Tab-separated table of C-alpha atoms and ligand atoms in Angstrom:
chain	number	residue	atom	x	y	z
A	1	MET	CA	7.791	24.242	-5.817
A	2	THR	CA	6.516	22.995	-2.464
A	3	GLU	CA	3.035	21.466	-2.221
A	4	PRO	CA	0.522	23.617	-0.315
A	5	VAL	CA	-0.023	22.168	3.171
A	6	GLN	CA	-3.595	20.840	3.494
A	7	THR	CA	-5.233	21.794	6.775
A	8	PRO	CA	-7.493	19.001	8.016
A	9	ARG	CA	-11.228	19.686	7.848
A	10	VAL	CA	-12.602	21.018	11.141
A	11	PHE	CA	-16.083	19.800	12.137
A	12	PRO	CA	-18.349	21.781	14.464
A	13	GLN	CA	-18.742	20.012	17.799
A	14	ARG	CA	-21.781	17.769	17.978
A	15	VAL	CA	-22.687	15.156	20.596
A	16	PHE	CA	-24.376	11.856	19.691
A	17	SER	CA	-25.186	8.861	21.861
A	18	GLY	CA	-27.757	6.088	22.106
A	19	ILE	CA	-29.309	3.515	24.401
A	20	GLN	CA	-31.010	0.244	23.500
A	21	PRO	CA	-34.664	-0.268	24.439
A	22	SER	CA	-33.866	-3.789	25.571
A	23	GLY	CA	-35.314	-3.869	29.067
A	24	ASN	CA	-35.553	-1.806	32.213
A	25	LEU	CA	-33.132	1.085	32.514
A	26	GLN	CA	-30.630	0.443	35.284
A	27	LEU	CA	-28.450	2.679	37.446
A	28	GLY	CA	-25.413	2.108	35.156
A	29	ASN	CA	-27.368	3.489	32.188
A	30	TYR	CA	-28.379	6.479	34.315
A	31	LEU	CA	-24.967	7.351	35.758
A	32	GLY	CA	-22.860	6.254	32.768
A	33	ALA	CA	-25.152	7.758	30.152
A	34	LEU	CA	-28.462	9.546	30.874
A	35	LYS	CA	-27.269	11.867	33.633
A	36	ARG	CA	-24.314	12.902	31.500
A	37	PHE	CA	-26.503	13.308	28.397
A	38	ALA	CA	-28.623	15.819	30.310
A	39	ALA	CA	-25.520	17.672	31.566
A	40	ALA	CA	-24.061	17.874	28.024
A	41	GLN	CA	-27.014	20.064	27.000
A	42	ASP	CA	-25.550	22.863	29.112
A	43	ASN	CA	-22.335	23.068	27.085
A	44	GLY	CA	-23.781	24.995	24.162
A	45	ILE	CA	-23.133	22.079	21.781
A	46	GLU	CA	-25.824	20.395	19.674
A	47	THR	CA	-26.911	17.117	21.318
A	48	ILE	CA	-28.549	14.200	19.502
A	49	TYR	CA	-29.853	11.212	21.478
A	50	CYS	CA	-31.169	8.052	19.903
A	51	ILE	CA	-33.197	5.104	21.150
A	52	VAL	CA	-31.457	2.398	19.176
A	53	ASP	CA	-34.294	-0.037	18.488
A	54	MET	CA	-32.444	-1.538	15.502
A	55	HIS	CA	-29.604	-2.503	17.847
A	56	ALA	CA	-32.075	-4.006	20.305
A	57	ILE	CA	-33.369	-6.555	17.753
A	58	THR	CA	-29.880	-8.025	17.289
A	59	VAL	CA	-31.179	-10.308	20.050
A	60	TRP	CA	-34.826	-11.449	20.146
A	61	GLN	CA	-37.312	-8.836	21.347
A	62	ASP	CA	-40.983	-9.557	21.682
A	63	PRO	CA	-42.634	-6.895	19.429
A	64	ALA	CA	-45.044	-5.587	22.071
A	65	ASP	CA	-42.186	-5.432	24.607
A	66	LEU	CA	-40.014	-3.508	22.133
A	67	THR	CA	-42.721	-0.889	21.622
A	68	ARG	CA	-43.285	-0.560	25.377
A	69	ALA	CA	-39.537	-0.410	26.118
A	70	THR	CA	-39.004	2.255	23.437
A	71	ARG	CA	-41.645	4.505	24.982
A	72	GLU	CA	-40.370	3.805	28.475
A	73	LEU	CA	-36.827	4.663	27.430
A	74	ALA	CA	-38.029	7.911	25.833
A	75	ALA	CA	-39.692	8.692	29.167
A	76	GLY	CA	-36.423	7.771	30.945
A	77	PHE	CA	-34.460	10.232	28.809
A	78	ILE	CA	-36.914	13.054	29.483
A	79	ALA	CA	-37.320	12.263	33.195
A	80	SER	CA	-33.506	12.283	33.548
A	81	GLY	CA	-33.366	15.820	32.194
A	82	VAL	CA	-32.975	15.421	28.418
A	83	ASP	CA	-35.158	18.173	26.965
A	84	PRO	CA	-36.607	17.143	23.579
A	85	GLU	CA	-36.616	20.791	22.501
A	86	ARG	CA	-32.946	21.460	23.306
A	87	SER	CA	-31.794	18.003	22.180
A	88	ILE	CA	-32.914	15.866	19.271
A	89	LEU	CA	-34.517	12.725	20.766
A	90	PHE	CA	-35.825	9.982	18.476
A	91	ASN	CA	-35.859	6.262	17.763
A	92	GLN	CA	-33.371	4.962	15.234
A	93	SER	CA	-35.693	3.016	12.909
A	94	GLN	CA	-37.604	6.211	12.000
A	95	VAL	CA	-34.545	7.605	10.209
A	96	PRO	CA	-33.655	5.433	7.181
A	97	GLY	CA	-30.116	6.822	6.977
A	98	HIS	CA	-28.964	4.574	9.845
A	99	ALA	CA	-29.605	1.388	7.844
A	100	GLN	CA	-28.344	2.963	4.602
A	101	LEU	CA	-25.029	4.083	6.067
A	102	ALA	CA	-24.635	0.861	8.061
A	103	TRP	CA	-24.537	-1.141	4.816
A	104	ILE	CA	-21.816	1.096	3.387
A	105	PHE	CA	-19.845	0.641	6.623
A	106	ASP	CA	-20.373	-3.136	6.564
A	107	CYS	CA	-18.407	-2.930	3.319
A	108	VAL	CA	-15.699	-0.689	4.841
A	109	ALA	CA	-15.110	-2.530	8.155
A	110	ARG	CA	-12.860	-5.574	7.988
A	111	LEU	CA	-13.836	-8.988	9.338
A	112	GLY	CA	-10.672	-9.026	11.436
A	113	TRP	CA	-11.698	-5.784	13.179
A	114	MET	CA	-15.133	-7.149	14.004
A	115	ASN	CA	-13.644	-10.405	15.288
A	116	ARG	CA	-11.817	-8.439	17.969
A	117	MET	CA	-14.967	-6.914	19.513
A	118	THR	CA	-15.119	-8.133	23.099
A	119	GLN	CA	-18.805	-7.284	23.572
A	120	PHE	CA	-19.711	-9.668	20.733
A	121	LYS	CA	-17.631	-12.399	22.349
A	122	ASP	CA	-19.287	-11.751	25.727
A	123	LYS	CA	-22.804	-11.670	24.315
A	124	ALA	CA	-22.382	-14.614	21.919
A	125	GLY	CA	-20.571	-16.737	24.506
A	126	LYS	CA	-20.222	-20.366	23.442
A	127	ASN	CA	-23.158	-19.939	21.088
A	128	ALA	CA	-21.435	-17.861	18.380
A	129	GLU	CA	-22.733	-19.998	15.471
A	130	ALA	CA	-26.347	-19.472	16.495
A	131	VAL	CA	-26.458	-15.717	17.158
A	132	SER	CA	-27.774	-13.255	14.575
A	133	LEU	CA	-25.587	-11.728	11.884
A	134	GLY	CA	-26.864	-8.385	13.201
A	135	LEU	CA	-25.207	-8.962	16.581
A	136	PHE	CA	-21.871	-9.410	14.816
A	137	ALA	CA	-22.407	-6.319	12.620
A	138	TYR	CA	-23.681	-4.225	15.581
A	139	PRO	CA	-20.545	-2.033	15.831
A	140	ALA	CA	-20.776	-1.022	12.141
A	141	LEU	CA	-24.380	0.100	12.716
A	142	MET	CA	-23.173	2.032	15.751
A	143	ALA	CA	-20.539	3.722	13.571
A	144	ALA	CA	-23.333	4.680	11.164
A	145	ASP	CA	-25.424	6.095	14.031
A	146	ILE	CA	-22.601	8.403	15.051
A	147	LEU	CA	-21.205	9.399	11.661
A	148	LEU	CA	-24.619	9.957	10.048
A	149	TYR	CA	-24.735	13.171	12.099
A	150	HIS	CA	-21.042	14.015	11.731
A	151	ALA	CA	-20.894	13.748	15.524
A	152	THR	CA	-17.558	14.656	17.065
A	153	HIS	CA	-18.152	13.582	20.690
A	154	VAL	CA	-19.740	10.375	21.960
A	155	PRO	CA	-20.481	10.187	25.696
A	156	VAL	CA	-20.545	6.496	26.690
A	157	GLY	CA	-19.713	4.147	29.542
A	158	GLU	CA	-16.385	2.312	29.598
A	159	ASP	CA	-17.977	-0.799	28.000
A	160	GLN	CA	-18.600	1.065	24.716
A	161	LYS	CA	-15.073	2.447	24.300
A	162	GLN	CA	-13.982	-0.288	21.892
A	163	HIS	CA	-16.995	0.334	19.666
A	164	VAL	CA	-16.255	4.075	19.443
A	165	GLU	CA	-12.659	3.215	18.563
A	166	LEU	CA	-13.970	1.011	15.755
A	167	THR	CA	-16.091	3.958	14.586
A	168	ARG	CA	-12.887	6.002	14.395
A	169	ASP	CA	-11.241	3.255	12.299
A	170	ILE	CA	-14.242	3.078	9.953
A	171	ALA	CA	-14.321	6.874	9.476
A	172	ALA	CA	-10.577	6.967	8.790
A	173	LYS	CA	-10.704	4.051	6.339
A	174	PHE	CA	-13.703	5.463	4.454
A	175	ASN	CA	-11.951	8.845	4.175
A	176	HIS	CA	-8.715	7.194	3.085
A	177	ASP	CA	-10.255	4.770	0.563
A	178	TYR	CA	-12.353	7.450	-1.127
A	179	GLY	CA	-9.741	10.224	-0.842
A	180	THR	CA	-12.020	12.509	1.153
A	181	GLU	CA	-12.368	14.160	4.557
A	182	PHE	CA	-16.105	13.682	4.629
A	183	PHE	CA	-16.439	11.957	8.015
A	184	PRO	CA	-15.059	13.289	11.313
A	185	VAL	CA	-13.051	10.924	13.505
A	186	PRO	CA	-15.106	11.145	16.725
A	187	GLU	CA	-13.876	11.069	20.320
A	188	PRO	CA	-15.327	8.830	23.020
A	189	VAL	CA	-16.137	10.885	26.127
A	190	ILE	CA	-15.762	8.646	29.172
A	191	GLU	CA	-15.877	10.832	32.262
A	192	GLY	CA	-17.089	10.922	35.837
A	193	ALA	CA	-17.004	8.580	38.808
A	194	ALA	CA	-19.311	5.956	37.308
A	195	THR	CA	-18.049	5.070	33.863
A	196	ARG	CA	-18.416	1.403	34.830
A	197	VAL	CA	-21.049	0.674	37.472
A	198	MET	CA	-20.660	-2.907	38.635
A	199	SER	CA	-23.241	-5.521	39.655
A	200	LEU	CA	-24.391	-5.265	43.283
A	201	ARG	CA	-23.865	-9.038	43.598
A	202	ASP	CA	-20.487	-9.402	41.884
A	203	GLY	CA	-17.902	-6.603	41.722
A	204	SER	CA	-16.245	-8.156	38.670
A	205	LYS	CA	-19.353	-7.935	36.415
A	206	LYS	CA	-20.852	-4.725	35.048
A	207	MET	CA	-24.373	-3.795	36.085
A	208	SER	CA	-26.585	-4.696	33.143
A	209	LYS	CA	-30.287	-4.579	32.349
A	210	SER	CA	-30.147	-8.118	30.942
A	211	ASP	CA	-28.525	-9.708	34.033
A	212	PRO	CA	-30.891	-12.513	35.123
A	213	SER	CA	-30.589	-11.414	38.777
A	214	ASP	CA	-32.767	-8.391	39.567
A	215	MET	CA	-30.808	-7.958	42.825
A	216	SER	CA	-27.674	-7.255	40.762
A	217	ARG	CA	-28.997	-3.885	39.627
A	218	ILE	CA	-31.101	-0.897	40.614
A	219	ASN	CA	-33.772	-0.275	37.996
A	220	LEU	CA	-34.921	3.279	37.386
A	221	THR	CA	-38.453	1.979	37.971
A	222	ASP	CA	-37.649	0.525	41.446
A	223	ASP	CA	-39.534	2.098	44.355
A	224	ALA	CA	-37.811	3.579	47.419
A	225	ASP	CA	-38.078	0.382	49.522
A	226	THR	CA	-36.674	-1.790	46.738
A	227	ILE	CA	-33.745	0.591	46.150
A	228	ALA	CA	-32.924	0.681	49.891
A	229	SER	CA	-33.232	-3.095	50.220
A	230	LYS	CA	-30.994	-3.770	47.190
A	231	ILE	CA	-28.323	-1.440	48.591
A	232	ARG	CA	-28.601	-3.001	52.067
A	233	LYS	CA	-28.145	-6.475	50.563
A	234	ALA	CA	-25.365	-5.427	48.135
A	235	ARG	CA	-22.283	-7.588	48.527
A	236	THR	CA	-19.492	-5.878	50.492
A	237	ASP	CA	-16.789	-6.869	52.986
A	238	ALA	CA	-16.399	-6.474	56.731
A	239	GLU	CA	-13.704	-3.767	56.641
A	240	PRO	CA	-14.456	-0.079	57.277
A	241	LEU	CA	-13.844	2.428	54.475
A	242	PRO	CA	-10.157	3.372	54.279
A	243	GLU	CA	-8.447	6.770	54.255
A	244	THR	CA	-7.475	6.614	50.579
A	245	LEU	CA	-8.948	5.398	47.307
A	246	GLU	CA	-5.775	3.460	46.600
A	247	ALA	CA	-6.594	1.193	49.570
A	248	LEU	CA	-9.826	0.118	47.806
A	249	LYS	CA	-7.864	-1.384	44.913
A	250	ASP	CA	-8.591	-5.002	45.883
A	251	ARG	CA	-12.097	-4.374	47.232
A	252	PRO	CA	-14.177	-4.099	44.014
A	253	GLU	CA	-17.607	-4.218	45.686
A	254	ALA	CA	-16.678	-1.475	48.174
A	255	ARG	CA	-15.122	0.598	45.401
A	256	ASN	CA	-18.276	0.226	43.332
A	257	LEU	CA	-20.515	1.611	46.081
A	258	VAL	CA	-18.116	4.524	46.610
A	259	ASN	CA	-18.191	5.285	42.880
A	260	ILE	CA	-21.991	5.143	42.807
A	261	TYR	CA	-22.177	7.530	45.771
A	262	ALA	CA	-19.735	9.931	44.088
A	263	ALA	CA	-21.613	9.928	40.771
A	264	LEU	CA	-24.986	10.471	42.446
A	265	ALA	CA	-23.565	13.302	44.578
A	266	ASP	CA	-21.669	14.879	41.629
A	267	THR	CA	-18.387	14.590	43.490
A	268	THR	CA	-15.248	12.456	43.258
A	269	ALA	CA	-14.592	9.015	44.752
A	270	GLU	CA	-11.661	10.603	46.652
A	271	ALA	CA	-14.018	13.067	48.360
A	272	VAL	CA	-16.409	10.260	49.339
A	273	VAL	CA	-13.611	8.193	50.879
A	274	ALA	CA	-12.382	11.240	52.767
A	275	GLU	CA	-15.889	11.840	54.135
A	276	PHE	CA	-16.571	8.240	55.251
A	277	ALA	CA	-13.029	7.098	56.210
A	278	GLY	CA	-13.130	4.731	59.191
A	279	GLN	CA	-16.887	4.093	58.923
A	280	GLY	CA	-18.286	0.635	58.174
A	281	PHE	CA	-20.979	-0.296	55.662
A	282	GLY	CA	-23.551	-0.183	58.460
A	283	ALA	CA	-23.210	3.603	58.213
A	284	PHE	CA	-22.291	4.002	54.546
A	285	LYS	CA	-25.077	1.907	53.003
A	286	PRO	CA	-27.961	3.873	54.589
A	287	ALA	CA	-26.342	7.147	53.476
A	288	LEU	CA	-26.021	5.753	49.946
A	289	ALA	CA	-29.603	4.466	50.004
A	290	ASP	CA	-30.912	7.896	51.055
A	291	LEU	CA	-28.992	9.580	48.259
A	292	ALA	CA	-30.115	7.044	45.633
A	293	VAL	CA	-33.759	7.221	46.721
A	294	ALA	CA	-33.723	11.042	46.733
A	295	GLN	CA	-32.306	11.170	43.219
A	296	LEU	CA	-34.004	8.218	41.544
A	297	THR	CA	-37.582	8.217	42.841
A	298	PRO	CA	-38.523	11.568	41.222
A	299	ILE	CA	-37.258	10.098	37.938
A	300	SER	CA	-39.382	6.961	38.224
A	301	GLY	CA	-42.398	9.105	39.179
A	302	GLU	CA	-41.909	11.288	36.117
A	303	MET	CA	-41.429	8.193	33.919
A	304	ARG	CA	-44.766	6.821	35.135
A	305	ARG	CA	-46.459	10.140	34.374
A	306	LEU	CA	-44.978	10.334	30.872
A	307	THR	CA	-45.697	6.711	29.915
A	308	SER	CA	-49.358	7.182	30.827
A	309	ASP	CA	-49.639	9.218	27.596
A	310	PRO	CA	-48.053	7.037	24.866
A	311	ALA	CA	-49.449	9.197	22.050
A	312	GLU	CA	-47.531	12.216	23.378
A	313	ILE	CA	-44.299	10.177	23.547
A	314	ASP	CA	-44.855	9.009	19.961
A	315	ARG	CA	-45.318	12.643	18.894
A	316	ILE	CA	-42.066	13.662	20.595
A	317	LEU	CA	-40.189	10.817	18.868
A	318	ALA	CA	-41.718	11.635	15.473
A	319	ARG	CA	-40.698	15.298	15.804
A	320	GLY	CA	-37.187	14.247	16.876
A	321	ALA	CA	-36.944	11.875	13.894
A	322	GLU	CA	-37.945	14.683	11.529
A	323	ARG	CA	-35.197	16.914	12.913
A	324	ALA	CA	-32.673	14.048	12.812
A	325	ASN	CA	-33.584	13.213	9.237
A	326	ALA	CA	-33.022	16.815	8.167
A	327	ILE	CA	-29.358	16.362	9.171
A	328	ALA	CA	-29.016	12.748	8.031
A	329	ALA	CA	-30.549	12.821	4.540
A	330	PRO	CA	-27.939	15.197	2.995
A	331	VAL	CA	-25.153	13.124	4.595
A	332	ILE	CA	-26.530	9.994	2.911
A	333	ASP	CA	-26.842	11.801	-0.428
A	334	ARG	CA	-23.250	12.988	-0.253
A	335	THR	CA	-22.019	9.550	0.862
A	336	TYR	CA	-23.734	7.924	-2.134
A	337	ASP	CA	-22.114	10.523	-4.414
A	338	ILE	CA	-18.681	9.800	-2.934
A	339	VAL	CA	-19.174	6.036	-3.324
A	340	GLY	CA	-20.363	6.518	-6.940
A	341	MET	CA	-23.959	5.440	-6.561
A	342	ILE	CA	-26.397	7.072	-8.983
A	343	ARG	CA	-29.424	8.643	-7.351
A	344	SER	CA	-32.176	10.650	-8.942
A	345	ALA	CA	-32.357	14.301	-7.965
A	346	ARG	CA	-34.853	14.856	-5.143
B	1	LIG	N1	-22.842	-0.680	34.184
B	1	LIG	C1	-22.678	0.425	33.465
B	1	LIG	N2	-21.884	1.428	33.918
B	1	LIG	C2	-21.725	2.580	33.204
B	1	LIG	N3	-22.327	2.788	32.002
B	1	LIG	C3	-23.134	1.806	31.518
B	1	LIG	N4	-23.871	1.696	30.402
B	1	LIG	C4	-24.508	0.506	30.394
B	1	LIG	N5	-24.207	-0.184	31.498
B	1	LIG	C5	-23.348	0.589	32.226
B	1	LIG	C6	-23.936	2.739	29.379
B	1	LIG	O1	-25.289	2.940	29.025
B	1	LIG	C7	-25.347	3.307	27.648
B	1	LIG	C8	-26.389	2.501	26.954
B	1	LIG	O2	-26.104	1.137	26.983
B	1	LIG	P1	-27.000	0.124	26.142
B	1	LIG	O3	-28.278	-0.149	26.809
B	1	LIG	O4	-27.135	0.592	24.760
B	1	LIG	O5	-26.160	-1.172	26.088
B	1	LIG	P2	-25.288	-1.842	27.158
B	1	LIG	O6	-24.038	-1.090	27.346
B	1	LIG	O7	-25.136	-3.252	26.680
B	1	LIG	O8	-26.184	-1.755	28.489
B	1	LIG	P3	-26.756	-2.935	29.313
B	1	LIG	O9	-27.598	-2.420	30.424
B	1	LIG	O10	-25.669	-3.870	29.687
B	1	LIG	O11	-27.739	-3.580	28.282
B	1	LIG	P4	-27.877	-5.078	27.836
B	1	LIG	O12	-27.974	-5.855	29.127
B	1	LIG	O13	-29.141	-5.080	27.043
B	1	LIG	O14	-26.673	-5.416	27.047
B	1	LIG	C9	-23.958	3.126	27.068
B	1	LIG	O15	-23.336	4.400	26.996
B	1	LIG	C10	-23.273	2.269	28.091
B	1	LIG	O16	-21.879	2.493	28.108
């Protein structure tokens, strides 16, 4: 007699992603994450967005700064178009399931897997003995964030791809070790012209909110003059823009500005090159500055308006956490059952 063929469990589509409240939001966070988070709400799929304050404290955060940055990030989500009614928006530490599942996954992930994480190597640098254990375990907490909601799709920038792949490995190993199909194996969604926005000062480094040089990035809180001045002073070369994208291969700074233009204008880098072919940066930079100012200054204005009422932001996050917990708590219960942990009936 032949064995019945088992069809793999199918999970309903659900989007999850997060951002750390670890400083000012920068253009890379907006184009690589926030703008896409808002667009994902139009696809008829449930969207869950998390302010990952537990990730932020893997490096030192002044407590008052963490509180302020959490509220400011919530305002950044909303001002970028994430609707806290259509999406679930909350901060991670308000839902205990993140820490609970992270511990289980710390016991599933292998040390060898974690040792291969390039972001840890970059962030720890030569100081690996002195950094927190949390910074090393960060990707297992990220796996918990995603799998706690049985998320199937994770929109991220290019820099987070390795961590989502580790999440896939953790889900597969948990399922294999416990003989279950409880966790989905989620897909990273890395799309658009700006999956890796680079520093305005160095085309080989990604734009980052923790870069010591403020001129390296555009902050979502920058005013119009500052945005225009940072773009004017962005490092480029003396050549005009070429006819094809291929010809920008060895011109990372020029390529970066073209990508930023394309992502802001919701078009492709190819279309931007076709439009500006033969023109120098004397013409391209002002066009880019106008576009960036037009798109970003309403966001910073709305962020200022929202952060002037911290109690309202706290209410939005509390409501989001309640909705998140309603999904997460049964997942934790079932995980504990699978692992064999006794729990009293609720
Ligand atoms: N330069 C970037 N280009 C495209 N996407 C980016 N993201 C970050 N920088 C870029 C995306 O933003 C989301 C949230 O990132 P995060 O704040 O949680 O952590 P990060 O990736 O480490 O961002 P930063 O700005 O570099 O923060 P710090 O300096 O604190 O480490 C992710 O989807 C990320 O891909």
